[in-house]
Amino acid sequence: MRFSTLLTSASLIGAAIAAPAGHQHNKRAVVTTTVDNKVTLRVTIGPNGETMNAVATENAVVANAAVAATTSAAAAAAATTSQVVAAATSTSSTVAAAASTSTSSSSSDSDFSAGAKGITYSPYNADGTCKSAADVASDLSALSDFSVIRLYGVDCNQVENVLKAKGSNQKLFLGIYYMDQIEAGISTIASAISSYGSWDDVYTVSIGNELVNSGSYTVDQVASFVATGRSALTAAGYTGPVVSVDTFIAVINNPGLCSLSDYMAVNAHAYFDYNTAAADAGSWVLSQIQRVWTACDGAKDVLITETGWPSQGETYGLAVPSKANQQTAISSIKSSCGADAILYNAYNDYWKADGAYGVEKYWGVFSNE
């Protein structure tokens, strides 16, 4: 998400950035106010009423659907800051204005009818075997309203099959999953592109997914992987964006990741926040967009590359998995920041293990259970 130039004048407010140690984290309220119709001040209030960070933007409206849920304690804390004149309640129109597309987007990317920028897709049957080209085509027929389809790897002929099945107005967010097979994976992508499309069909290529968050690799190692990927992609004729996807909290805790990608591609799931209900998923995701943007000093646009809600599994605090709550959460995300979000996932992944809280299989937006 693009924000205006960050104003760092100490006369406005001192900024302190919170970086929670774990994946779960406390919910934060955000208060915005406009001073003299020129400067919009956005202050994040911590769970105990403390000021966590402040961002001032000139000639811009910074919207936040979470303002409507601001607690009286947070509002009181904000009032103690002399520069915060009043708490602003955002509307759907101002949220839409704030959710600008990233610099890598084409002018038509905002004309999506699905309500979100894209959706993720995995080409596997319930037993883990590869879906046929016909099955992939059938799956993609339900995804025609999304401008971006995100894939994670190159196995199962998925790049080839999705290229053949996608609409002419759709682009692919491609991924290299195995870091010991970067060049081979890019060769597979290039071959599929040569036979069934062009590099214009590619929105972004990711080198890895959640490598730092998983504890598998360090920031320096990821930097090396991205460099290898860039080199191979350039040699293959690709000139578009290259990123390494990680979680929002991994970026906040490891800001060195900010310099590696052409824009910040981060995964953020409100279900794993103990204090966030389905109806608040959108405002929570929007808050993570701002936190990542702030962690990267406002230098990089932010795209949420995974976000959704499980339809089955264990209740986790205020987060209750159900099909109805999944629909509520998805609607909230679309309303708050859909232009900057790729939904997770198109269909349930029955081939996966149950995972934490028994939710891993059940994120399918187009699945019936």
Short mmCIF file of C-alpha atoms in Angstrom, two decimals:
data_model
loop_
_atom_site.label_atom_id
_atom_site.label_comp_id
_atom_site.label_asym_id
_atom_site.label_seq_id
_atom_site.Cartn_x
_atom_site.Cartn_y
_atom_site.Cartn_z
CA MET A 1 0.00 0.00 0.00
CA ARG A 2 1.32 3.41 -0.93
CA PHE A 3 1.35 6.15 1.70
CA SER A 4 2.54 9.74 1.30
CA THR A 5 5.97 10.78 2.51
CA LEU A 6 6.41 10.14 6.22
CA LEU A 7 6.82 13.36 8.20
CA THR A 8 9.34 12.97 10.96
CA SER A 9 9.04 16.37 12.62
CA ALA A 10 9.50 15.92 16.34
CA SER A 11 7.04 18.73 16.91
CA LEU A 12 4.24 16.42 15.76
CA ILE A 13 4.87 13.32 17.88
CA GLY A 14 7.59 10.85 18.81
CA ALA A 15 7.34 7.45 17.15
CA ALA A 16 8.04 4.14 18.84
CA ILE A 17 7.65 0.93 16.87
CA ALA A 18 6.49 -2.23 18.61
CA ALA A 19 7.86 -5.57 17.43
CA PRO A 20 6.18 -8.51 19.18
CA ALA A 21 8.40 -11.50 19.69
CA GLY A 22 5.96 -14.17 18.59
CA HIS A 23 3.53 -14.83 15.77
CA GLN A 24 0.59 -14.13 18.08
CA HIS A 25 0.33 -10.52 19.12
CA ASN A 26 -1.99 -8.10 20.84
CA LYS A 27 -4.61 -6.17 18.94
CA ARG A 28 -3.92 -2.48 18.57
CA ALA A 29 -6.30 0.40 18.06
CA VAL A 30 -5.51 3.21 15.65
CA VAL A 31 -6.68 6.82 15.84
CA THR A 32 -6.41 9.23 12.91
CA THR A 33 -6.93 12.96 12.75
CA THR A 34 -6.39 15.70 10.18
CA VAL A 35 -4.75 18.97 11.17
CA ASP A 36 -5.41 22.13 9.13
CA ASN A 37 -6.76 19.98 6.27
CA LYS A 38 -3.16 19.26 5.27
CA VAL A 39 -1.55 16.74 7.59
CA THR A 40 -3.15 13.47 8.62
CA LEU A 41 -1.74 12.01 11.83
CA ARG A 42 -2.17 8.29 12.48
CA VAL A 43 -1.37 7.05 15.99
CA THR A 44 -1.27 3.39 16.98
CA ILE A 45 -2.32 2.75 20.59
CA GLY A 46 -1.07 -0.38 22.32
CA PRO A 47 -3.15 -2.80 24.41
CA ASN A 48 -2.28 -0.92 27.60
CA GLY A 49 -3.03 2.52 26.18
CA GLU A 50 0.56 3.33 25.24
CA THR A 51 1.52 5.08 22.01
CA MET A 52 3.16 2.43 19.81
CA ASN A 53 3.90 4.50 16.71
CA ALA A 54 2.77 7.59 14.85
CA VAL A 55 2.72 8.35 11.15
CA ALA A 56 1.95 11.75 9.66
CA THR A 57 1.10 12.09 5.98
CA GLU A 58 0.67 15.23 3.95
CA ASN A 59 -2.24 15.75 1.53
CA ALA A 60 -3.53 12.22 2.10
CA VAL A 61 -6.32 10.52 3.99
CA VAL A 62 -5.07 7.52 5.95
CA ALA A 63 -8.09 5.35 6.56
CA ASN A 64 -8.45 2.64 9.14
CA ALA A 65 -11.56 0.61 9.74
CA ALA A 66 -10.27 -0.26 13.21
CA VAL A 67 -11.07 3.24 14.44
CA ALA A 68 -14.68 2.21 14.82
CA ALA A 69 -13.55 -0.37 17.37
CA THR A 70 -11.26 1.95 19.32
CA THR A 71 -11.66 1.39 23.04
CA SER A 72 -12.33 4.21 25.46
CA ALA A 73 -8.96 3.59 27.09
CA ALA A 74 -7.16 3.95 23.77
CA ALA A 75 -9.11 7.08 22.95
CA ALA A 76 -8.21 8.57 26.31
CA ALA A 77 -4.55 7.76 25.77
CA ALA A 78 -4.66 9.35 22.34
CA ALA A 79 -6.25 12.47 23.79
CA THR A 80 -3.24 12.96 26.05
CA THR A 81 -1.17 13.58 22.95
CA SER A 82 -1.73 17.25 22.21
CA GLN A 83 -1.32 16.81 18.48
CA VAL A 84 -4.23 14.36 18.22
CA VAL A 85 -7.23 16.66 17.99
CA ALA A 86 -9.98 14.04 17.55
CA ALA A 87 -10.49 10.38 16.74
CA ALA A 88 -11.71 9.93 13.20
CA THR A 89 -14.20 7.23 12.30
CA SER A 90 -13.38 5.85 8.87
CA THR A 91 -16.00 5.01 6.24
CA SER A 92 -15.90 2.46 3.48
CA SER A 93 -15.14 5.18 0.94
CA THR A 94 -12.07 6.43 2.79
CA VAL A 95 -10.86 2.89 3.31
CA ALA A 96 -11.08 2.31 -0.43
CA ALA A 97 -9.16 5.53 -1.05
CA ALA A 98 -6.37 4.44 1.27
CA ALA A 99 -6.04 0.97 -0.24
CA SER A 100 -4.05 1.98 -3.31
CA THR A 101 -2.44 -0.65 -5.51
CA SER A 102 1.29 -1.29 -5.44
CA THR A 103 3.65 0.25 -7.97
CA SER A 104 3.97 -3.07 -9.74
CA SER A 105 0.23 -3.10 -10.58
CA SER A 106 -1.12 -2.21 -13.98
CA SER A 107 -3.84 0.44 -14.30
CA SER A 108 -6.48 -2.27 -14.73
CA ASP A 109 -5.64 -4.12 -11.51
CA SER A 110 -8.04 -1.95 -9.52
CA ASP A 111 -10.92 -3.04 -11.77
CA PHE A 112 -11.35 -6.38 -10.03
CA SER A 113 -14.87 -7.72 -9.53
CA ALA A 114 -13.99 -10.34 -6.92
CA GLY A 115 -13.42 -7.68 -4.25
CA ALA A 116 -9.80 -8.75 -3.68
CA LYS A 117 -6.69 -8.43 -5.79
CA GLY A 118 -6.11 -12.16 -6.10
CA ILE A 119 -6.37 -15.63 -4.63
CA THR A 120 -3.94 -18.48 -3.97
CA TYR A 121 -4.25 -21.85 -5.69
CA SER A 122 -2.70 -25.29 -5.09
CA PRO A 123 -3.01 -28.04 -7.76
CA TYR A 124 -3.24 -31.12 -5.51
CA ASN A 125 -5.85 -33.82 -5.00
CA ALA A 126 -6.91 -34.87 -1.50
CA ASP A 127 -4.33 -37.68 -1.52
CA GLY A 128 -1.54 -35.28 -2.49
CA THR A 129 -1.29 -36.36 -6.12
CA CYS A 130 -1.25 -33.83 -8.93
CA LYS A 131 -4.50 -32.60 -10.41
CA SER A 132 -4.94 -33.10 -14.13
CA ALA A 133 -4.91 -30.22 -16.57
CA ALA A 134 -8.68 -30.65 -16.94
CA ASP A 135 -9.20 -30.45 -13.17
CA VAL A 136 -7.03 -27.33 -12.95
CA ALA A 137 -9.06 -25.73 -15.73
CA SER A 138 -12.27 -26.60 -13.89
CA ASP A 139 -10.93 -25.10 -10.66
CA LEU A 140 -9.84 -21.89 -12.36
CA SER A 141 -13.23 -21.37 -13.98
CA ALA A 142 -14.53 -20.24 -10.58
CA LEU A 143 -11.62 -17.80 -10.12
CA SER A 144 -12.14 -15.70 -13.25
CA ASP A 145 -13.00 -12.54 -11.28
CA PHE A 146 -9.57 -12.37 -9.64
CA SER A 147 -6.87 -10.41 -11.44
CA VAL A 148 -4.00 -12.36 -9.81
CA ILE A 149 -3.62 -16.11 -9.15
CA ARG A 150 -0.83 -16.99 -6.74
CA LEU A 151 1.05 -20.29 -7.08
CA TYR A 152 3.72 -21.56 -4.68
CA GLY A 153 5.84 -23.89 -6.78
CA VAL A 154 6.47 -25.43 -10.18
CA ASP A 155 5.65 -29.11 -9.60
CA CYS A 156 2.65 -30.92 -11.13
CA ASN A 157 3.00 -28.84 -14.32
CA GLN A 158 1.11 -26.16 -12.44
CA VAL A 159 2.62 -23.17 -14.22
CA GLU A 160 1.83 -24.71 -17.61
CA ASN A 161 -1.68 -25.82 -16.62
CA VAL A 162 -2.66 -22.53 -15.01
CA LEU A 163 -1.26 -20.52 -17.92
CA LYS A 164 -3.48 -22.52 -20.27
CA ALA A 165 -6.55 -22.21 -18.05
CA LYS A 166 -6.40 -18.59 -16.86
CA GLY A 167 -8.24 -15.69 -18.44
CA SER A 168 -6.48 -13.24 -20.75
CA ASN A 169 -6.92 -10.50 -18.13
CA GLN A 170 -5.36 -12.55 -15.32
CA LYS A 171 -1.74 -12.60 -14.19
CA LEU A 172 0.23 -15.16 -12.21
CA PHE A 173 2.11 -14.58 -8.97
CA LEU A 174 4.65 -17.40 -9.34
CA GLY A 175 6.82 -18.97 -6.69
CA ILE A 176 10.02 -20.94 -6.23
CA TYR A 177 9.44 -23.13 -3.19
CA TYR A 178 12.67 -25.11 -2.76
CA MET A 179 15.79 -23.05 -2.18
CA ASP A 180 18.10 -25.79 -3.44
CA GLN A 181 16.25 -25.78 -6.78
CA ILE A 182 16.00 -22.08 -7.61
CA GLU A 183 17.58 -22.17 -11.05
CA ALA A 184 15.84 -25.41 -12.04
CA GLY A 185 12.51 -23.94 -10.95
CA ILE A 186 13.04 -20.79 -12.98
CA SER A 187 13.97 -22.91 -15.98
CA THR A 188 10.63 -24.73 -15.60
CA ILE A 189 8.80 -21.38 -15.42
CA ALA A 190 10.62 -20.03 -18.47
CA SER A 191 9.79 -23.13 -20.48
CA ALA A 192 6.08 -22.87 -19.64
CA ILE A 193 6.10 -19.16 -20.45
CA SER A 194 7.76 -19.81 -23.80
CA SER A 195 5.20 -22.45 -24.77
CA TYR A 196 1.94 -21.11 -23.31
CA GLY A 197 2.23 -17.38 -22.70
CA SER A 198 4.64 -14.53 -22.20
CA TRP A 199 6.33 -12.74 -19.31
CA ASP A 200 3.47 -10.23 -19.53
CA ASP A 201 1.34 -12.96 -17.92
CA VAL A 202 3.47 -12.79 -14.75
CA TYR A 203 2.64 -10.33 -12.00
CA THR A 204 5.52 -11.23 -9.65
CA VAL A 205 7.94 -14.07 -8.94
CA SER A 206 8.62 -15.01 -5.32
CA ILE A 207 11.79 -16.69 -4.18
CA GLY A 208 10.61 -18.59 -1.11
CA ASN A 209 7.64 -18.39 1.24
CA GLU A 210 8.01 -17.64 4.98
CA LEU A 211 11.67 -18.65 5.04
CA VAL A 212 12.61 -16.47 8.02
CA ASN A 213 9.36 -16.93 9.92
CA SER A 214 9.78 -20.71 9.77
CA GLY A 215 13.29 -20.46 11.21
CA SER A 216 14.68 -22.25 8.15
CA TYR A 217 16.96 -19.46 6.97
CA THR A 218 18.48 -16.15 8.04
CA VAL A 219 17.93 -12.79 6.37
CA ASP A 220 21.41 -13.00 4.82
CA GLN A 221 20.65 -16.43 3.37
CA VAL A 222 17.37 -15.18 1.92
CA ALA A 223 19.28 -12.27 0.36
CA SER A 224 21.53 -14.77 -1.38
CA PHE A 225 18.55 -16.78 -2.63
CA VAL A 226 16.85 -13.67 -4.00
CA ALA A 227 20.06 -12.62 -5.76
CA THR A 228 20.34 -16.06 -7.38
CA GLY A 229 16.70 -15.90 -8.44
CA ARG A 230 17.00 -12.41 -9.89
CA SER A 231 20.00 -13.39 -11.93
CA ALA A 232 18.31 -16.47 -13.37
CA LEU A 233 15.08 -14.60 -14.08
CA THR A 234 16.92 -11.78 -15.85
CA ALA A 235 18.79 -14.29 -17.98
CA ALA A 236 15.44 -15.87 -18.89
CA GLY A 237 14.08 -12.50 -20.04
CA TYR A 238 11.92 -11.57 -17.04
CA THR A 239 12.03 -7.91 -15.97
CA GLY A 240 9.12 -7.75 -13.51
CA PRO A 241 9.04 -7.64 -9.70
CA VAL A 242 10.95 -10.19 -7.61
CA VAL A 243 10.12 -10.71 -3.92
CA SER A 244 10.62 -13.13 -1.07
CA VAL A 245 7.34 -13.63 0.79
CA ASP A 246 7.40 -13.77 4.58
CA THR A 247 4.97 -13.07 7.40
CA PHE A 248 4.23 -9.54 8.55
CA ILE A 249 5.75 -10.24 11.96
CA ALA A 250 8.94 -11.65 10.41
CA VAL A 251 9.42 -8.38 8.52
CA ILE A 252 8.69 -6.26 11.60
CA ASN A 253 11.19 -8.26 13.65
CA ASN A 254 13.72 -8.50 10.78
CA PRO A 255 13.63 -5.19 8.87
CA GLY A 256 16.63 -6.33 6.86
CA LEU A 257 14.05 -8.14 4.72
CA CYS A 258 12.81 -4.76 3.49
CA SER A 259 15.75 -4.26 1.17
CA LEU A 260 15.50 -7.64 -0.56
CA SER A 261 12.20 -7.35 -2.43
CA ASP A 262 10.88 -4.91 -5.02
CA TYR A 263 7.86 -4.45 -2.77
CA MET A 264 6.88 -6.05 0.53
CA ALA A 265 4.94 -9.28 0.02
CA VAL A 266 3.68 -10.51 3.38
CA ASN A 267 1.26 -13.11 4.75
CA ALA A 268 -1.13 -12.02 7.51
CA HIS A 269 -3.92 -14.13 9.03
CA ALA A 270 -6.21 -12.50 11.58
CA TYR A 271 -7.37 -15.92 12.89
CA PHE A 272 -4.01 -16.37 14.62
CA ASP A 273 -4.53 -13.18 16.61
CA TYR A 274 -6.22 -14.35 19.81
CA ASN A 275 -8.09 -11.07 20.23
CA THR A 276 -9.52 -10.66 16.72
CA ALA A 277 -12.97 -11.85 15.69
CA ALA A 278 -13.96 -12.57 12.10
CA ALA A 279 -15.81 -9.26 11.72
CA ASP A 280 -12.60 -7.38 12.59
CA ALA A 281 -10.34 -9.29 10.18
CA GLY A 282 -10.21 -6.47 7.66
CA SER A 283 -9.20 -3.75 10.10
CA TRP A 284 -6.60 -6.10 11.59
CA VAL A 285 -5.07 -6.83 8.16
CA LEU A 286 -5.07 -3.12 7.30
CA SER A 287 -3.19 -2.46 10.54
CA GLN A 288 -0.52 -5.02 9.58
CA ILE A 289 -0.09 -3.31 6.21
CA GLN A 290 0.73 -0.08 7.99
CA ARG A 291 3.02 -1.78 10.51
CA VAL A 292 5.07 -3.38 7.73
CA TRP A 293 5.18 -0.11 5.78
CA THR A 294 6.41 1.65 8.92
CA ALA A 295 8.99 -1.07 9.66
CA CYS A 296 10.38 -0.51 6.16
CA ASP A 297 10.58 3.27 6.72
CA GLY A 298 7.87 3.92 4.16
CA ALA A 299 10.24 2.90 1.37
CA LYS A 300 8.27 -0.04 0.00
CA ASP A 301 4.66 -0.65 -0.98
CA VAL A 302 2.98 -3.57 0.81
CA LEU A 303 0.90 -6.39 -0.67
CA ILE A 304 -0.76 -9.01 1.53
CA THR A 305 -0.03 -12.27 -0.26
CA GLU A 306 -2.07 -14.54 2.02
CA THR A 307 -5.05 -13.65 4.16
CA GLY A 308 -8.28 -15.44 4.95
CA TRP A 309 -10.16 -17.36 7.64
CA PRO A 310 -10.60 -21.09 8.34
CA SER A 311 -14.01 -22.72 8.03
CA GLN A 312 -13.24 -25.56 10.47
CA GLY A 313 -10.94 -26.10 13.46
CA GLU A 314 -10.53 -24.99 17.04
CA THR A 315 -11.73 -21.75 18.54
CA TYR A 316 -8.75 -19.54 19.36
CA GLY A 317 -9.81 -16.74 21.68
CA LEU A 318 -12.22 -14.54 19.72
CA ALA A 319 -11.32 -16.35 16.49
CA VAL A 320 -14.00 -18.94 15.72
CA PRO A 321 -13.65 -21.08 12.58
CA SER A 322 -16.87 -21.66 10.61
CA LYS A 323 -18.07 -21.19 7.06
CA ALA A 324 -20.22 -18.26 8.12
CA ASN A 325 -17.30 -16.60 9.92
CA GLN A 326 -15.06 -17.23 6.92
CA GLN A 327 -17.51 -15.34 4.75
CA THR A 328 -17.71 -12.55 7.35
CA ALA A 329 -13.91 -12.27 7.55
CA ILE A 330 -13.45 -12.29 3.78
CA SER A 331 -16.10 -9.59 3.41
CA SER A 332 -14.35 -7.50 6.07
CA ILE A 333 -10.98 -7.89 4.32
CA LYS A 334 -12.43 -6.96 0.94
CA SER A 335 -14.06 -3.85 2.39
CA SER A 336 -10.97 -2.67 4.28
CA CYS A 337 -8.06 -3.53 2.01
CA GLY A 338 -9.17 -5.84 -0.78
CA ALA A 339 -7.15 -4.00 -3.42
CA ASP A 340 -4.00 -4.90 -1.49
CA ALA A 341 -4.86 -8.49 -0.56
CA ILE A 342 -4.54 -11.95 -2.09
CA LEU A 343 -7.02 -14.29 -0.44
CA TYR A 344 -5.98 -17.67 0.93
CA ASN A 345 -6.99 -20.20 -0.39
CA ALA A 346 -9.17 -21.04 -3.41
CA TYR A 347 -10.05 -24.56 -2.20
CA ASN A 348 -9.58 -26.67 0.92
CA ASP A 349 -6.20 -28.44 1.10
CA TYR A 350 -7.28 -31.91 2.24
CA TRP A 351 -3.83 -33.24 1.42
CA LYS A 352 -2.30 -31.30 4.32
CA ALA A 353 -1.90 -32.37 7.94
CA ASP A 354 -4.38 -30.83 10.39
CA GLY A 355 -1.75 -28.42 11.73
CA ALA A 356 -2.05 -26.03 14.67
CA TYR A 357 -5.62 -25.72 15.99
CA GLY A 358 -6.81 -28.17 13.31
CA VAL A 359 -7.34 -25.44 10.71
CA GLU A 360 -4.66 -26.13 8.09
CA LYS A 361 -6.94 -27.91 5.62
CA TYR A 362 -9.90 -25.57 5.78
CA TRP A 363 -9.17 -22.18 4.22
CA GLY A 364 -10.91 -22.81 0.91
CA VAL A 365 -13.04 -19.83 -0.09
CA PHE A 366 -14.79 -21.86 -2.81
CA SER A 367 -15.12 -25.10 -0.84
CA ASN A 368 -18.50 -26.03 0.64
CA GLU A 369 -17.29 -27.03 4.11
#
